[in-house]
Tab-separated table of C-alpha atoms and ligand atoms in Angstrom:
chain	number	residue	atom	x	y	z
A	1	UNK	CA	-1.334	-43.270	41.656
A	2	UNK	CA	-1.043	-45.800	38.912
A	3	UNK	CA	-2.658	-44.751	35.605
A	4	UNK	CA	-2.149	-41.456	34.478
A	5	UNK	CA	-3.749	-40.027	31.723
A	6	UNK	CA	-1.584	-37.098	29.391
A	7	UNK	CA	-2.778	-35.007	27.026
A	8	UNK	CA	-1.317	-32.577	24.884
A	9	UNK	CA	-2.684	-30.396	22.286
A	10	UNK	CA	-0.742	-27.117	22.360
A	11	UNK	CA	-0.118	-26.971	18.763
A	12	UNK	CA	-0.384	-29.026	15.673
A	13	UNK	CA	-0.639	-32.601	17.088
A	14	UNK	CA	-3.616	-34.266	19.066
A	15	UNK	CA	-1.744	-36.783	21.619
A	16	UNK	CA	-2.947	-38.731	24.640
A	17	UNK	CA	-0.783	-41.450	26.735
A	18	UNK	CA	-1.273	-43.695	29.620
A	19	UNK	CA	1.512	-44.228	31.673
A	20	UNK	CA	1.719	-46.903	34.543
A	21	UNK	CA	4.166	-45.038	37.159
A	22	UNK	CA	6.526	-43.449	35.168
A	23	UNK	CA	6.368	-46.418	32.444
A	24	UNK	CA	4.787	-45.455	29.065
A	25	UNK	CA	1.619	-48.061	28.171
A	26	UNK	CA	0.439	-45.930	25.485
A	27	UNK	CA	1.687	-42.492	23.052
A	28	UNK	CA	-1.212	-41.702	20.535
A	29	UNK	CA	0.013	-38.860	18.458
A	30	UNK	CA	-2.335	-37.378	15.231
A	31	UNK	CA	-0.045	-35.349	13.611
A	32	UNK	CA	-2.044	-32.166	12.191
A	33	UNK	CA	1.200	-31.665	9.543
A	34	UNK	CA	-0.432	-32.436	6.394
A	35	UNK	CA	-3.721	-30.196	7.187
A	36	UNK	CA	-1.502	-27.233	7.690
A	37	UNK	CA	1.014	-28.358	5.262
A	38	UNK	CA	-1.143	-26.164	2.443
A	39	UNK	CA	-0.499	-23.328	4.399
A	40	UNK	CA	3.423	-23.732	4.591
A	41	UNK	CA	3.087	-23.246	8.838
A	42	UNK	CA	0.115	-24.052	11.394
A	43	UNK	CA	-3.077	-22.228	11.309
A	44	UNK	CA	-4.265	-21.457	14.388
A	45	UNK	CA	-8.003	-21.561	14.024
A	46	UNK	CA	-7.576	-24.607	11.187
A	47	UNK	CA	-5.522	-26.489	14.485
A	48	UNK	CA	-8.349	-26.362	17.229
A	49	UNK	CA	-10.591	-27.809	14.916
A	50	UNK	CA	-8.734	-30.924	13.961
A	51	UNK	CA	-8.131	-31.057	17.741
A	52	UNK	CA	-11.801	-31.322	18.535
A	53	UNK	CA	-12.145	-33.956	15.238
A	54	UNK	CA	-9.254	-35.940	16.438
A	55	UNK	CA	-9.129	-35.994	20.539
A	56	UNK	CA	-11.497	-38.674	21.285
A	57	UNK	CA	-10.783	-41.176	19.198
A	58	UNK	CA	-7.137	-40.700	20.094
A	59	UNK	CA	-7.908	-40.769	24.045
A	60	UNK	CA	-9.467	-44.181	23.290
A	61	UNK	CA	-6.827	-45.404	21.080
A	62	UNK	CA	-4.396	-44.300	24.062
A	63	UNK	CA	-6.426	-46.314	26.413
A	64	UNK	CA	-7.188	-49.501	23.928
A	65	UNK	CA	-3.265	-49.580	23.623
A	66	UNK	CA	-2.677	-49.336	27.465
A	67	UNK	CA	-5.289	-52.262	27.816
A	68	UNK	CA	-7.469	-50.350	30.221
A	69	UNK	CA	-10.727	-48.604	30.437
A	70	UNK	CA	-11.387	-45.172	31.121
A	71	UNK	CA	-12.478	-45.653	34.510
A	72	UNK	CA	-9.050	-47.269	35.938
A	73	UNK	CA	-7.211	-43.932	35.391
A	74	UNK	CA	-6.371	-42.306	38.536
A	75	UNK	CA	-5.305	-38.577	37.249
A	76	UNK	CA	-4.941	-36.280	34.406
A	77	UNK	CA	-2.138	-34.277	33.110
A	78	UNK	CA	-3.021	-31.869	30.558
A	79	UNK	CA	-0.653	-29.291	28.705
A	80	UNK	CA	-2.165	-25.705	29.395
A	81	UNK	CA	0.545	-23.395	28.154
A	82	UNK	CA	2.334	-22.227	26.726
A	83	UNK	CA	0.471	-22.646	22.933
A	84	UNK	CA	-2.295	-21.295	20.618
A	85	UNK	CA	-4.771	-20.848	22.877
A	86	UNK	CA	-7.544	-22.318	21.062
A	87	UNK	CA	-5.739	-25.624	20.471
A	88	UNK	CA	-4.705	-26.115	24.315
A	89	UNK	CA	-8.511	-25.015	25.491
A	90	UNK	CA	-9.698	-27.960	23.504
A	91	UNK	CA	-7.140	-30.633	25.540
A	92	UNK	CA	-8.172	-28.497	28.575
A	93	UNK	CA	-11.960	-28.710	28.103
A	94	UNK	CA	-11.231	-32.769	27.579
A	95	UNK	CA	-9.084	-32.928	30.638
A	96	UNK	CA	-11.404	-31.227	32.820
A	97	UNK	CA	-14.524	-33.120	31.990
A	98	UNK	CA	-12.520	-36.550	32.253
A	99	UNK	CA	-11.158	-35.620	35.832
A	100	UNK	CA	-14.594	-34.186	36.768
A	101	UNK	CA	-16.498	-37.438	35.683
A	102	UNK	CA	-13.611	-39.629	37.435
A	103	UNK	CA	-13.839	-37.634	39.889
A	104	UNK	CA	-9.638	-37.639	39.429
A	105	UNK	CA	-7.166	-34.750	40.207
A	106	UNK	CA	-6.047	-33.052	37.434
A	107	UNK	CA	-2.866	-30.942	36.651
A	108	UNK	CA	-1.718	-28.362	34.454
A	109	UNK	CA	1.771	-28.978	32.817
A	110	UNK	CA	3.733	-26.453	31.383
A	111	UNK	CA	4.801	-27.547	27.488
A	112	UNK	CA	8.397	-26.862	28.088
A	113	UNK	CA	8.976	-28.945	30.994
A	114	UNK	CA	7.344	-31.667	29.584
A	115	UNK	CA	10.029	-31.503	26.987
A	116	UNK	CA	12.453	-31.644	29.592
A	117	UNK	CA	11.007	-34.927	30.972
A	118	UNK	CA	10.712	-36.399	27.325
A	119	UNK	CA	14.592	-37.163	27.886
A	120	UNK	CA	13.710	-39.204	30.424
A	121	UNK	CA	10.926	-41.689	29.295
A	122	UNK	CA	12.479	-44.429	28.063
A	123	UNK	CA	14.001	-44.937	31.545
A	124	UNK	CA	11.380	-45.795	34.060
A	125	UNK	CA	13.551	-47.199	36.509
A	126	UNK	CA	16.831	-44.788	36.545
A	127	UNK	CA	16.554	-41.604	38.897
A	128	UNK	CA	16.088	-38.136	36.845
A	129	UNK	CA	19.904	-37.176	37.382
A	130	UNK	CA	20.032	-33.622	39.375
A	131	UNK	CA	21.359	-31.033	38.294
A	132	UNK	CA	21.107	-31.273	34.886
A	133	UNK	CA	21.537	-29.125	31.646
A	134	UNK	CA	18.406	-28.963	28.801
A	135	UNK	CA	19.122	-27.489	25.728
A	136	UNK	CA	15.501	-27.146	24.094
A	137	UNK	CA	15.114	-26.843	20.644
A	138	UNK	CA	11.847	-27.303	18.668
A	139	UNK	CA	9.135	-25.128	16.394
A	140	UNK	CA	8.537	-22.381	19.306
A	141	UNK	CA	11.509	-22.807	21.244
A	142	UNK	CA	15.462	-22.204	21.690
A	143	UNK	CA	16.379	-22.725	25.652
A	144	UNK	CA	19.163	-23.727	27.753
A	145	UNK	CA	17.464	-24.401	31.132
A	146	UNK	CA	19.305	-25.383	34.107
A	147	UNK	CA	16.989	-28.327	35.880
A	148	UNK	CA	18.064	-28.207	39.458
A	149	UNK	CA	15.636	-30.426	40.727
A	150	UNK	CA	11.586	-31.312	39.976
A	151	UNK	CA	10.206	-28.282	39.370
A	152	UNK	CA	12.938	-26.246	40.156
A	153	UNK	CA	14.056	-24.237	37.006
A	154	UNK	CA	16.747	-21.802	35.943
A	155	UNK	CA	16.243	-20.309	32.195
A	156	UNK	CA	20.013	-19.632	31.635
A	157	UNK	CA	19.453	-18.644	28.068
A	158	UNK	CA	17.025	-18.058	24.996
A	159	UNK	CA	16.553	-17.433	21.444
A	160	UNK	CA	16.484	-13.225	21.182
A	161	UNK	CA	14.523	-13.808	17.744
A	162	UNK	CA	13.396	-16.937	15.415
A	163	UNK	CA	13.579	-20.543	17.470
A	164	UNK	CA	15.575	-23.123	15.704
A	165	UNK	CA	12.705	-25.196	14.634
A	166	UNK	CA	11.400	-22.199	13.255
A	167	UNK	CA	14.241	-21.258	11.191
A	168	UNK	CA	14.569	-24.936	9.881
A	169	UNK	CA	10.830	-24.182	8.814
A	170	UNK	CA	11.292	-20.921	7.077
A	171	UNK	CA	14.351	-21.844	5.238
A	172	UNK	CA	12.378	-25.075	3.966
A	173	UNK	CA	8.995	-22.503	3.013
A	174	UNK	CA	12.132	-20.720	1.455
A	175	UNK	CA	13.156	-23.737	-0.479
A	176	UNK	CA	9.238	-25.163	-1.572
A	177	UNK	CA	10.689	-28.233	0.745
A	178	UNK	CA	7.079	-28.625	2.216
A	179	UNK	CA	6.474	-28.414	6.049
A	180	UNK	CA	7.556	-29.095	8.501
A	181	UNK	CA	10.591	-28.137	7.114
A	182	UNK	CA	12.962	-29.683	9.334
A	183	UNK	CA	12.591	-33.888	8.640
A	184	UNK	CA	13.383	-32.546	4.953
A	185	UNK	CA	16.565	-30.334	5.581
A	186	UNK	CA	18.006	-33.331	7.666
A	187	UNK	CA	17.635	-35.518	5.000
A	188	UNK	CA	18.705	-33.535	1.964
A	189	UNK	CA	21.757	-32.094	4.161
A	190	UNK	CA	23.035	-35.834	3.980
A	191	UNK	CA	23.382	-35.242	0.474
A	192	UNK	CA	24.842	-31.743	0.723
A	193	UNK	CA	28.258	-30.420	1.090
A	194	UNK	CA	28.093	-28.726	4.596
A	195	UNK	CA	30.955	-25.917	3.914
A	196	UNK	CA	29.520	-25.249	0.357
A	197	UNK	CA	27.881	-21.558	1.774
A	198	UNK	CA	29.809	-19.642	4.095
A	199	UNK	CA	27.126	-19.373	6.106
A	200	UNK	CA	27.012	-16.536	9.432
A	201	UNK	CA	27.328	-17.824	13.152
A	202	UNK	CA	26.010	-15.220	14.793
A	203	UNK	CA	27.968	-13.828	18.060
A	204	UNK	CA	25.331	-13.366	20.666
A	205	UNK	CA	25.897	-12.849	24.431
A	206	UNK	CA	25.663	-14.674	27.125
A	207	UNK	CA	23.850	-18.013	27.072
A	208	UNK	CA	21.465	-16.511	23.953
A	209	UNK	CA	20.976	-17.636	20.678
A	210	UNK	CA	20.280	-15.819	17.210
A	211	UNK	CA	18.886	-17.294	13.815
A	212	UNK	CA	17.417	-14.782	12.048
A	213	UNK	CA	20.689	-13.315	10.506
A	214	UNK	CA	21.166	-16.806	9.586
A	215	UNK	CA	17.246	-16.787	7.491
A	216	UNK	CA	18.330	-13.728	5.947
A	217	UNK	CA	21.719	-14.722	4.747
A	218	UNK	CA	20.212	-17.713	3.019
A	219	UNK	CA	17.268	-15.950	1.836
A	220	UNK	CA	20.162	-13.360	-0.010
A	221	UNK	CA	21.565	-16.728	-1.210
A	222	UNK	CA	18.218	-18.070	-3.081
A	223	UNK	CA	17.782	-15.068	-4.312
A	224	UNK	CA	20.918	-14.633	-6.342
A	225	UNK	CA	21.177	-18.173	-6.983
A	226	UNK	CA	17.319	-17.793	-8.616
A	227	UNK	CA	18.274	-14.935	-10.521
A	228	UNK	CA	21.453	-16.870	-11.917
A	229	UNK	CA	18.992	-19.795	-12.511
A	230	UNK	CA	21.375	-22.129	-10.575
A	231	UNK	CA	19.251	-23.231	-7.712
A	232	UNK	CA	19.275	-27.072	-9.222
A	233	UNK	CA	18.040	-30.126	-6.859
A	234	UNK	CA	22.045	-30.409	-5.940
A	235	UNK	CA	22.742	-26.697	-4.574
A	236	UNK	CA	19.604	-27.135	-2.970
A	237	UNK	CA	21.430	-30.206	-0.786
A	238	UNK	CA	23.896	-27.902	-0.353
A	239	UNK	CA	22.284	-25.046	1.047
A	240	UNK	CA	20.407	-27.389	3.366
A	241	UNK	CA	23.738	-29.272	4.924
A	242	UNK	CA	25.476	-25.662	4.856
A	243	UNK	CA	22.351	-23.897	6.429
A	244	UNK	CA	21.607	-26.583	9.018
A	245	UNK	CA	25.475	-26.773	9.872
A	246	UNK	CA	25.720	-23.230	10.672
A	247	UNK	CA	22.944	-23.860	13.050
A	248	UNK	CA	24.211	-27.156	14.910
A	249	UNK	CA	27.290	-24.956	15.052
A	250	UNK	CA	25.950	-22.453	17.012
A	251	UNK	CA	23.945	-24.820	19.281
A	252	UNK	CA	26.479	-27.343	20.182
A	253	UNK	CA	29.065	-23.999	21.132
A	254	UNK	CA	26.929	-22.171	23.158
A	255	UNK	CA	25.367	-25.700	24.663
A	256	UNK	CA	29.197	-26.760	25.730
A	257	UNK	CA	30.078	-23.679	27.356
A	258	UNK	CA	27.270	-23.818	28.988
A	259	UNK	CA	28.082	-27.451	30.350
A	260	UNK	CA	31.034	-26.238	31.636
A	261	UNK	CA	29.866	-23.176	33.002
A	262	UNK	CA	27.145	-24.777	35.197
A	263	UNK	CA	29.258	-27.649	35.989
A	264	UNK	CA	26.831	-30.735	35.300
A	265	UNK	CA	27.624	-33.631	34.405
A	266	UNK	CA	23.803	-34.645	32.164
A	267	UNK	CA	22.635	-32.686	29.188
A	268	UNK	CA	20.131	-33.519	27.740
A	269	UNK	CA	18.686	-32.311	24.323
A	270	UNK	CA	14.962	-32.309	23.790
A	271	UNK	CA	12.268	-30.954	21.253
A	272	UNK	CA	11.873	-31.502	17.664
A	273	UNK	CA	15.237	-30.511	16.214
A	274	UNK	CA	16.541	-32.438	18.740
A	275	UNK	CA	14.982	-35.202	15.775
A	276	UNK	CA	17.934	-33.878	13.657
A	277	UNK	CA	20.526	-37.006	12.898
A	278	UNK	CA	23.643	-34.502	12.122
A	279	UNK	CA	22.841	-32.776	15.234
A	280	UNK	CA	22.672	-35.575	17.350
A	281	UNK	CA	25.819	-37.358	15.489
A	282	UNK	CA	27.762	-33.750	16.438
A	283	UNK	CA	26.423	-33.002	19.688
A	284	UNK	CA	27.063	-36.722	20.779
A	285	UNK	CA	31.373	-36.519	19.791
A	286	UNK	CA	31.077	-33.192	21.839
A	287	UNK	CA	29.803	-34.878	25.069
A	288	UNK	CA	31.948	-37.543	24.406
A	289	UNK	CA	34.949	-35.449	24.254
A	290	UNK	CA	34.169	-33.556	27.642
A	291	UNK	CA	32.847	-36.480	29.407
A	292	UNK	CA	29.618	-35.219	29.723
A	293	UNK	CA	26.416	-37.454	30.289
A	294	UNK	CA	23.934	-37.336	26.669
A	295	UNK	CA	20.520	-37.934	26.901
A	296	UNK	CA	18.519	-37.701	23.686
A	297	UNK	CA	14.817	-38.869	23.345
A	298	UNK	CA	14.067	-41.324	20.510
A	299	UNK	CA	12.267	-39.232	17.867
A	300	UNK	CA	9.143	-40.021	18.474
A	301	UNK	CA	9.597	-38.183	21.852
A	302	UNK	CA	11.490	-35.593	20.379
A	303	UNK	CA	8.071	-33.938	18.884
A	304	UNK	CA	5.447	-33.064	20.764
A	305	UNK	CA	3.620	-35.887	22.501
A	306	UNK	CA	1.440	-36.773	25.695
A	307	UNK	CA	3.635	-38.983	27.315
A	308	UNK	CA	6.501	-36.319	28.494
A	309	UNK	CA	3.336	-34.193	29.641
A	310	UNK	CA	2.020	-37.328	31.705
A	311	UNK	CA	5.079	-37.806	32.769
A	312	UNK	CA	6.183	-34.372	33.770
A	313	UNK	CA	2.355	-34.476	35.280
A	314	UNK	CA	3.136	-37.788	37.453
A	315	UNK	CA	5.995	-35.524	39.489
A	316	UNK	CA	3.501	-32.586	40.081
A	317	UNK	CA	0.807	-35.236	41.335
A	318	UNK	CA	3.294	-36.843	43.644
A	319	UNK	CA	4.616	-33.755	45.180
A	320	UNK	CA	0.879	-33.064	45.860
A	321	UNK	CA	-0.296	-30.399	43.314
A	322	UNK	CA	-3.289	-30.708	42.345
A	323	UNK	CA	-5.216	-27.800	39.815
A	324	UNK	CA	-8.852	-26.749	39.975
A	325	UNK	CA	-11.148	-26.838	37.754
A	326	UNK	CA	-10.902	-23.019	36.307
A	327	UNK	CA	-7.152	-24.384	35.423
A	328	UNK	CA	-6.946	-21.829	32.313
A	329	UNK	CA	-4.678	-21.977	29.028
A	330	UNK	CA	-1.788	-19.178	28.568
A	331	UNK	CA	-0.452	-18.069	25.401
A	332	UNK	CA	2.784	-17.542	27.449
A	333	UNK	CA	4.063	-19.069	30.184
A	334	UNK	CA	7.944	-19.011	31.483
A	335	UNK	CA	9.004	-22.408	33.121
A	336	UNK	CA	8.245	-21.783	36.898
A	337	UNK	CA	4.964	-19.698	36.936
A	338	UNK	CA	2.296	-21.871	37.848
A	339	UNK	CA	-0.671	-19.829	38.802
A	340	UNK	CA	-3.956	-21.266	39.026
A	341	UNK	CA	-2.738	-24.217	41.216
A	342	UNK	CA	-2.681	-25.599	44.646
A	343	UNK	CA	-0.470	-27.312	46.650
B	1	KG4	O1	8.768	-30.043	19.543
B	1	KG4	P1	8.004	-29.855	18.286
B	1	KG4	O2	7.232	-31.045	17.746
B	1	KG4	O3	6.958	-28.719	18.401
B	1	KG4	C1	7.135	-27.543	19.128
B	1	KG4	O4	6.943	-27.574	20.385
B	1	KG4	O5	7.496	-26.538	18.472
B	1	KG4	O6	9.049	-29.332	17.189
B	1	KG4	C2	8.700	-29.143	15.845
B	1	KG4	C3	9.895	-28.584	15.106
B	1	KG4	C4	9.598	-28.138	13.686
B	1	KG4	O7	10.131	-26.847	13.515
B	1	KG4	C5	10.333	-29.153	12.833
B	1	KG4	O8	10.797	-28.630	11.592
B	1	KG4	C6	11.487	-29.536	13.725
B	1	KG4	O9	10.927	-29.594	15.016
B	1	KG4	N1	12.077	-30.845	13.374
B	1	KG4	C7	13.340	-30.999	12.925
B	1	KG4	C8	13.510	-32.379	12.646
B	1	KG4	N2	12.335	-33.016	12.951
B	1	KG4	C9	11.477	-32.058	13.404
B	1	KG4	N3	14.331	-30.107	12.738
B	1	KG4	C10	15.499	-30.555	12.258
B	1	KG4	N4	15.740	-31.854	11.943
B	1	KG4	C11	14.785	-32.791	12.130
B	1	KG4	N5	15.035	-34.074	11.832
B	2	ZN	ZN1	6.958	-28.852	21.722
């Protein structure tokens, strides 16, 4: 198995990669962000179409990178859930007519644990270190999931309302910062005094997290600022580094605890916030401190790409999974279900 083809269109950008093994030769990605940028957030309807627009001439960019022709790949990886539906049944359709013609096996990859491999691309040669901690953070999700081996999952803990991406988002909408809102926050935050608001860390059990008390404290905040006629370009900085501190806060507590807890010695954190420079400045002093392992994905493979799906795709091909061709796309889909597939 040497070429393998990823695709991923689960939400708002078209990708497609070739990797050669687990090396990456190609990671098209058509980001959909100015389409639903009018919007403030991603249209579901609005994103399938640009998908069907945008998917072939990425899948031959992908290949025209890689320096191959279609018919040299030898499988297809293709995200089928979770996502909006009608964007992953357009990568789907795609997937399944490319392995049918190739007469290639094809497999179904789960979004998440794509973003779990993402951490991992940039070393082809270095064994995936077992057990290991992922703290997922992006648009959709907030997860701490114990990787115990390929394949072999353990959700320890969740978001019990908005993910952090998605408060990052809403607090930008809240703001007129444009979407998404998260590139934008990071950079005005450098600006920003991060103890300026007083901002809530929520208290939530276990390994969970919490952001919406969070939204609604700063939404309070705009609102009396507005009123007062004092949100000026310089407050705004300052809501952004005190907003986007209380969240790092939260994430880097819960995320060390939970280090310690499960005993590992590799984190790694993935999905888009994972993109977030004050984050990644914060989280890396904490690992440091505790000794701990930090694996963080260049940002490019922070967001949503093919390449973690082909490569999360290249471990399910070699351990002999193989999907048919009524593979389906799920709105929802926990880490670890993988119906519709044989082994
Ligand atoms: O992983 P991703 O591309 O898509 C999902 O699977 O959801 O993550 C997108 C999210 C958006 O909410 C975006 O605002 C956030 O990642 N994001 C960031 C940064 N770059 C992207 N959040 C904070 N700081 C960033 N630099
Ligand atoms: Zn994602």
């Amino acid at each position: 198995m040497r070429w393998i083809l990823g695709i991923e269109t689960s939400c708002d950008e078209t990708s497609a990669a070739v990797l050669e093994g687990r090396t990456v030769r190609s990671s098209v990605v058509a980001s959909q962000a100015a389409l639903h940028a009018q919007w403030g957030g991603v249209v579901p309807e609005a994103a399938a179409r640009q998908h069907v627009e945008r998917l072939n001439p990425v899948l031959q960019q992908a290949l025209d990178e890689a320096g191959i022709r279609l018919q040299q790949i030898d499988a297809v990886a293709v995200t089928n859930r979770p996502g909006l539906v009608g964007a992953l049944v357009v990568g789907l359709a795609a997937a399944k007519a490319l392995a049918f013609v190739l007469n290639k096996p094809l497999v179904g990859v789960n979004h998440l644990e794509g973003h779990l491999y993402s951490a991992f691309l940039t070393e082809p040669d270095a064994p995936i270190p077992f057990p290991h901690l992922a703290l997922v953070v992006s648009g959709g999700h907030t997860e701490l999931i114990l990787a115990r081996g390929h394949g072999d999952y353990r959700l320890l803990g969740h978001t019990l309302d908005d993910a952090a991406g998605e408060a990052f988002d809403k607090t930008a909408r809240l703001l007129h910062l444009g979407y998404p809102g998260g590139p934008e926050i990071d950079r005005r935050a450098q600006q920003g005094n991060p103890k300026a608001f007083p901002f809530p860390r929520a208290r939530v059990a276990e390994w969970h997290f919490s952001f919406s008390g969070l939204k609604t404290a700063v939404r309070r905040e705009v609102e009396r600022l507005q009123q007062g006629n004092a949100l000026t370009e310089a407050v705004k900085n300052d809501l952004c580094a005190s907003f986007q501190q209380a969240v790092i806060d939260a994430l880097i507590e819960k995320t060390m605890a939970a280090v310690r807890a499960a005993s590992v010695e590799t984190l790694t954190v993935v999905g888009g916030v994972a993109a977030n420079s004050a984050l990644q400045r914060q989280m890396r002093a904490a690992c440091d401190k505790a000794g701990v392992n930090l694996k963080i994905p260049p940002p490019k493979y922070c967001t949503d790409n093919a390449a973690m799906i082909a490569l999360a795709g290249y471990f399910r091909l070699l351990s002999g999974e193989r999907a048919d061709y009524d593979l389906d796309a799920y709105a929802n889909a926990p880490l670890g279900d993988f119906s519709n597939t044989s082994r």
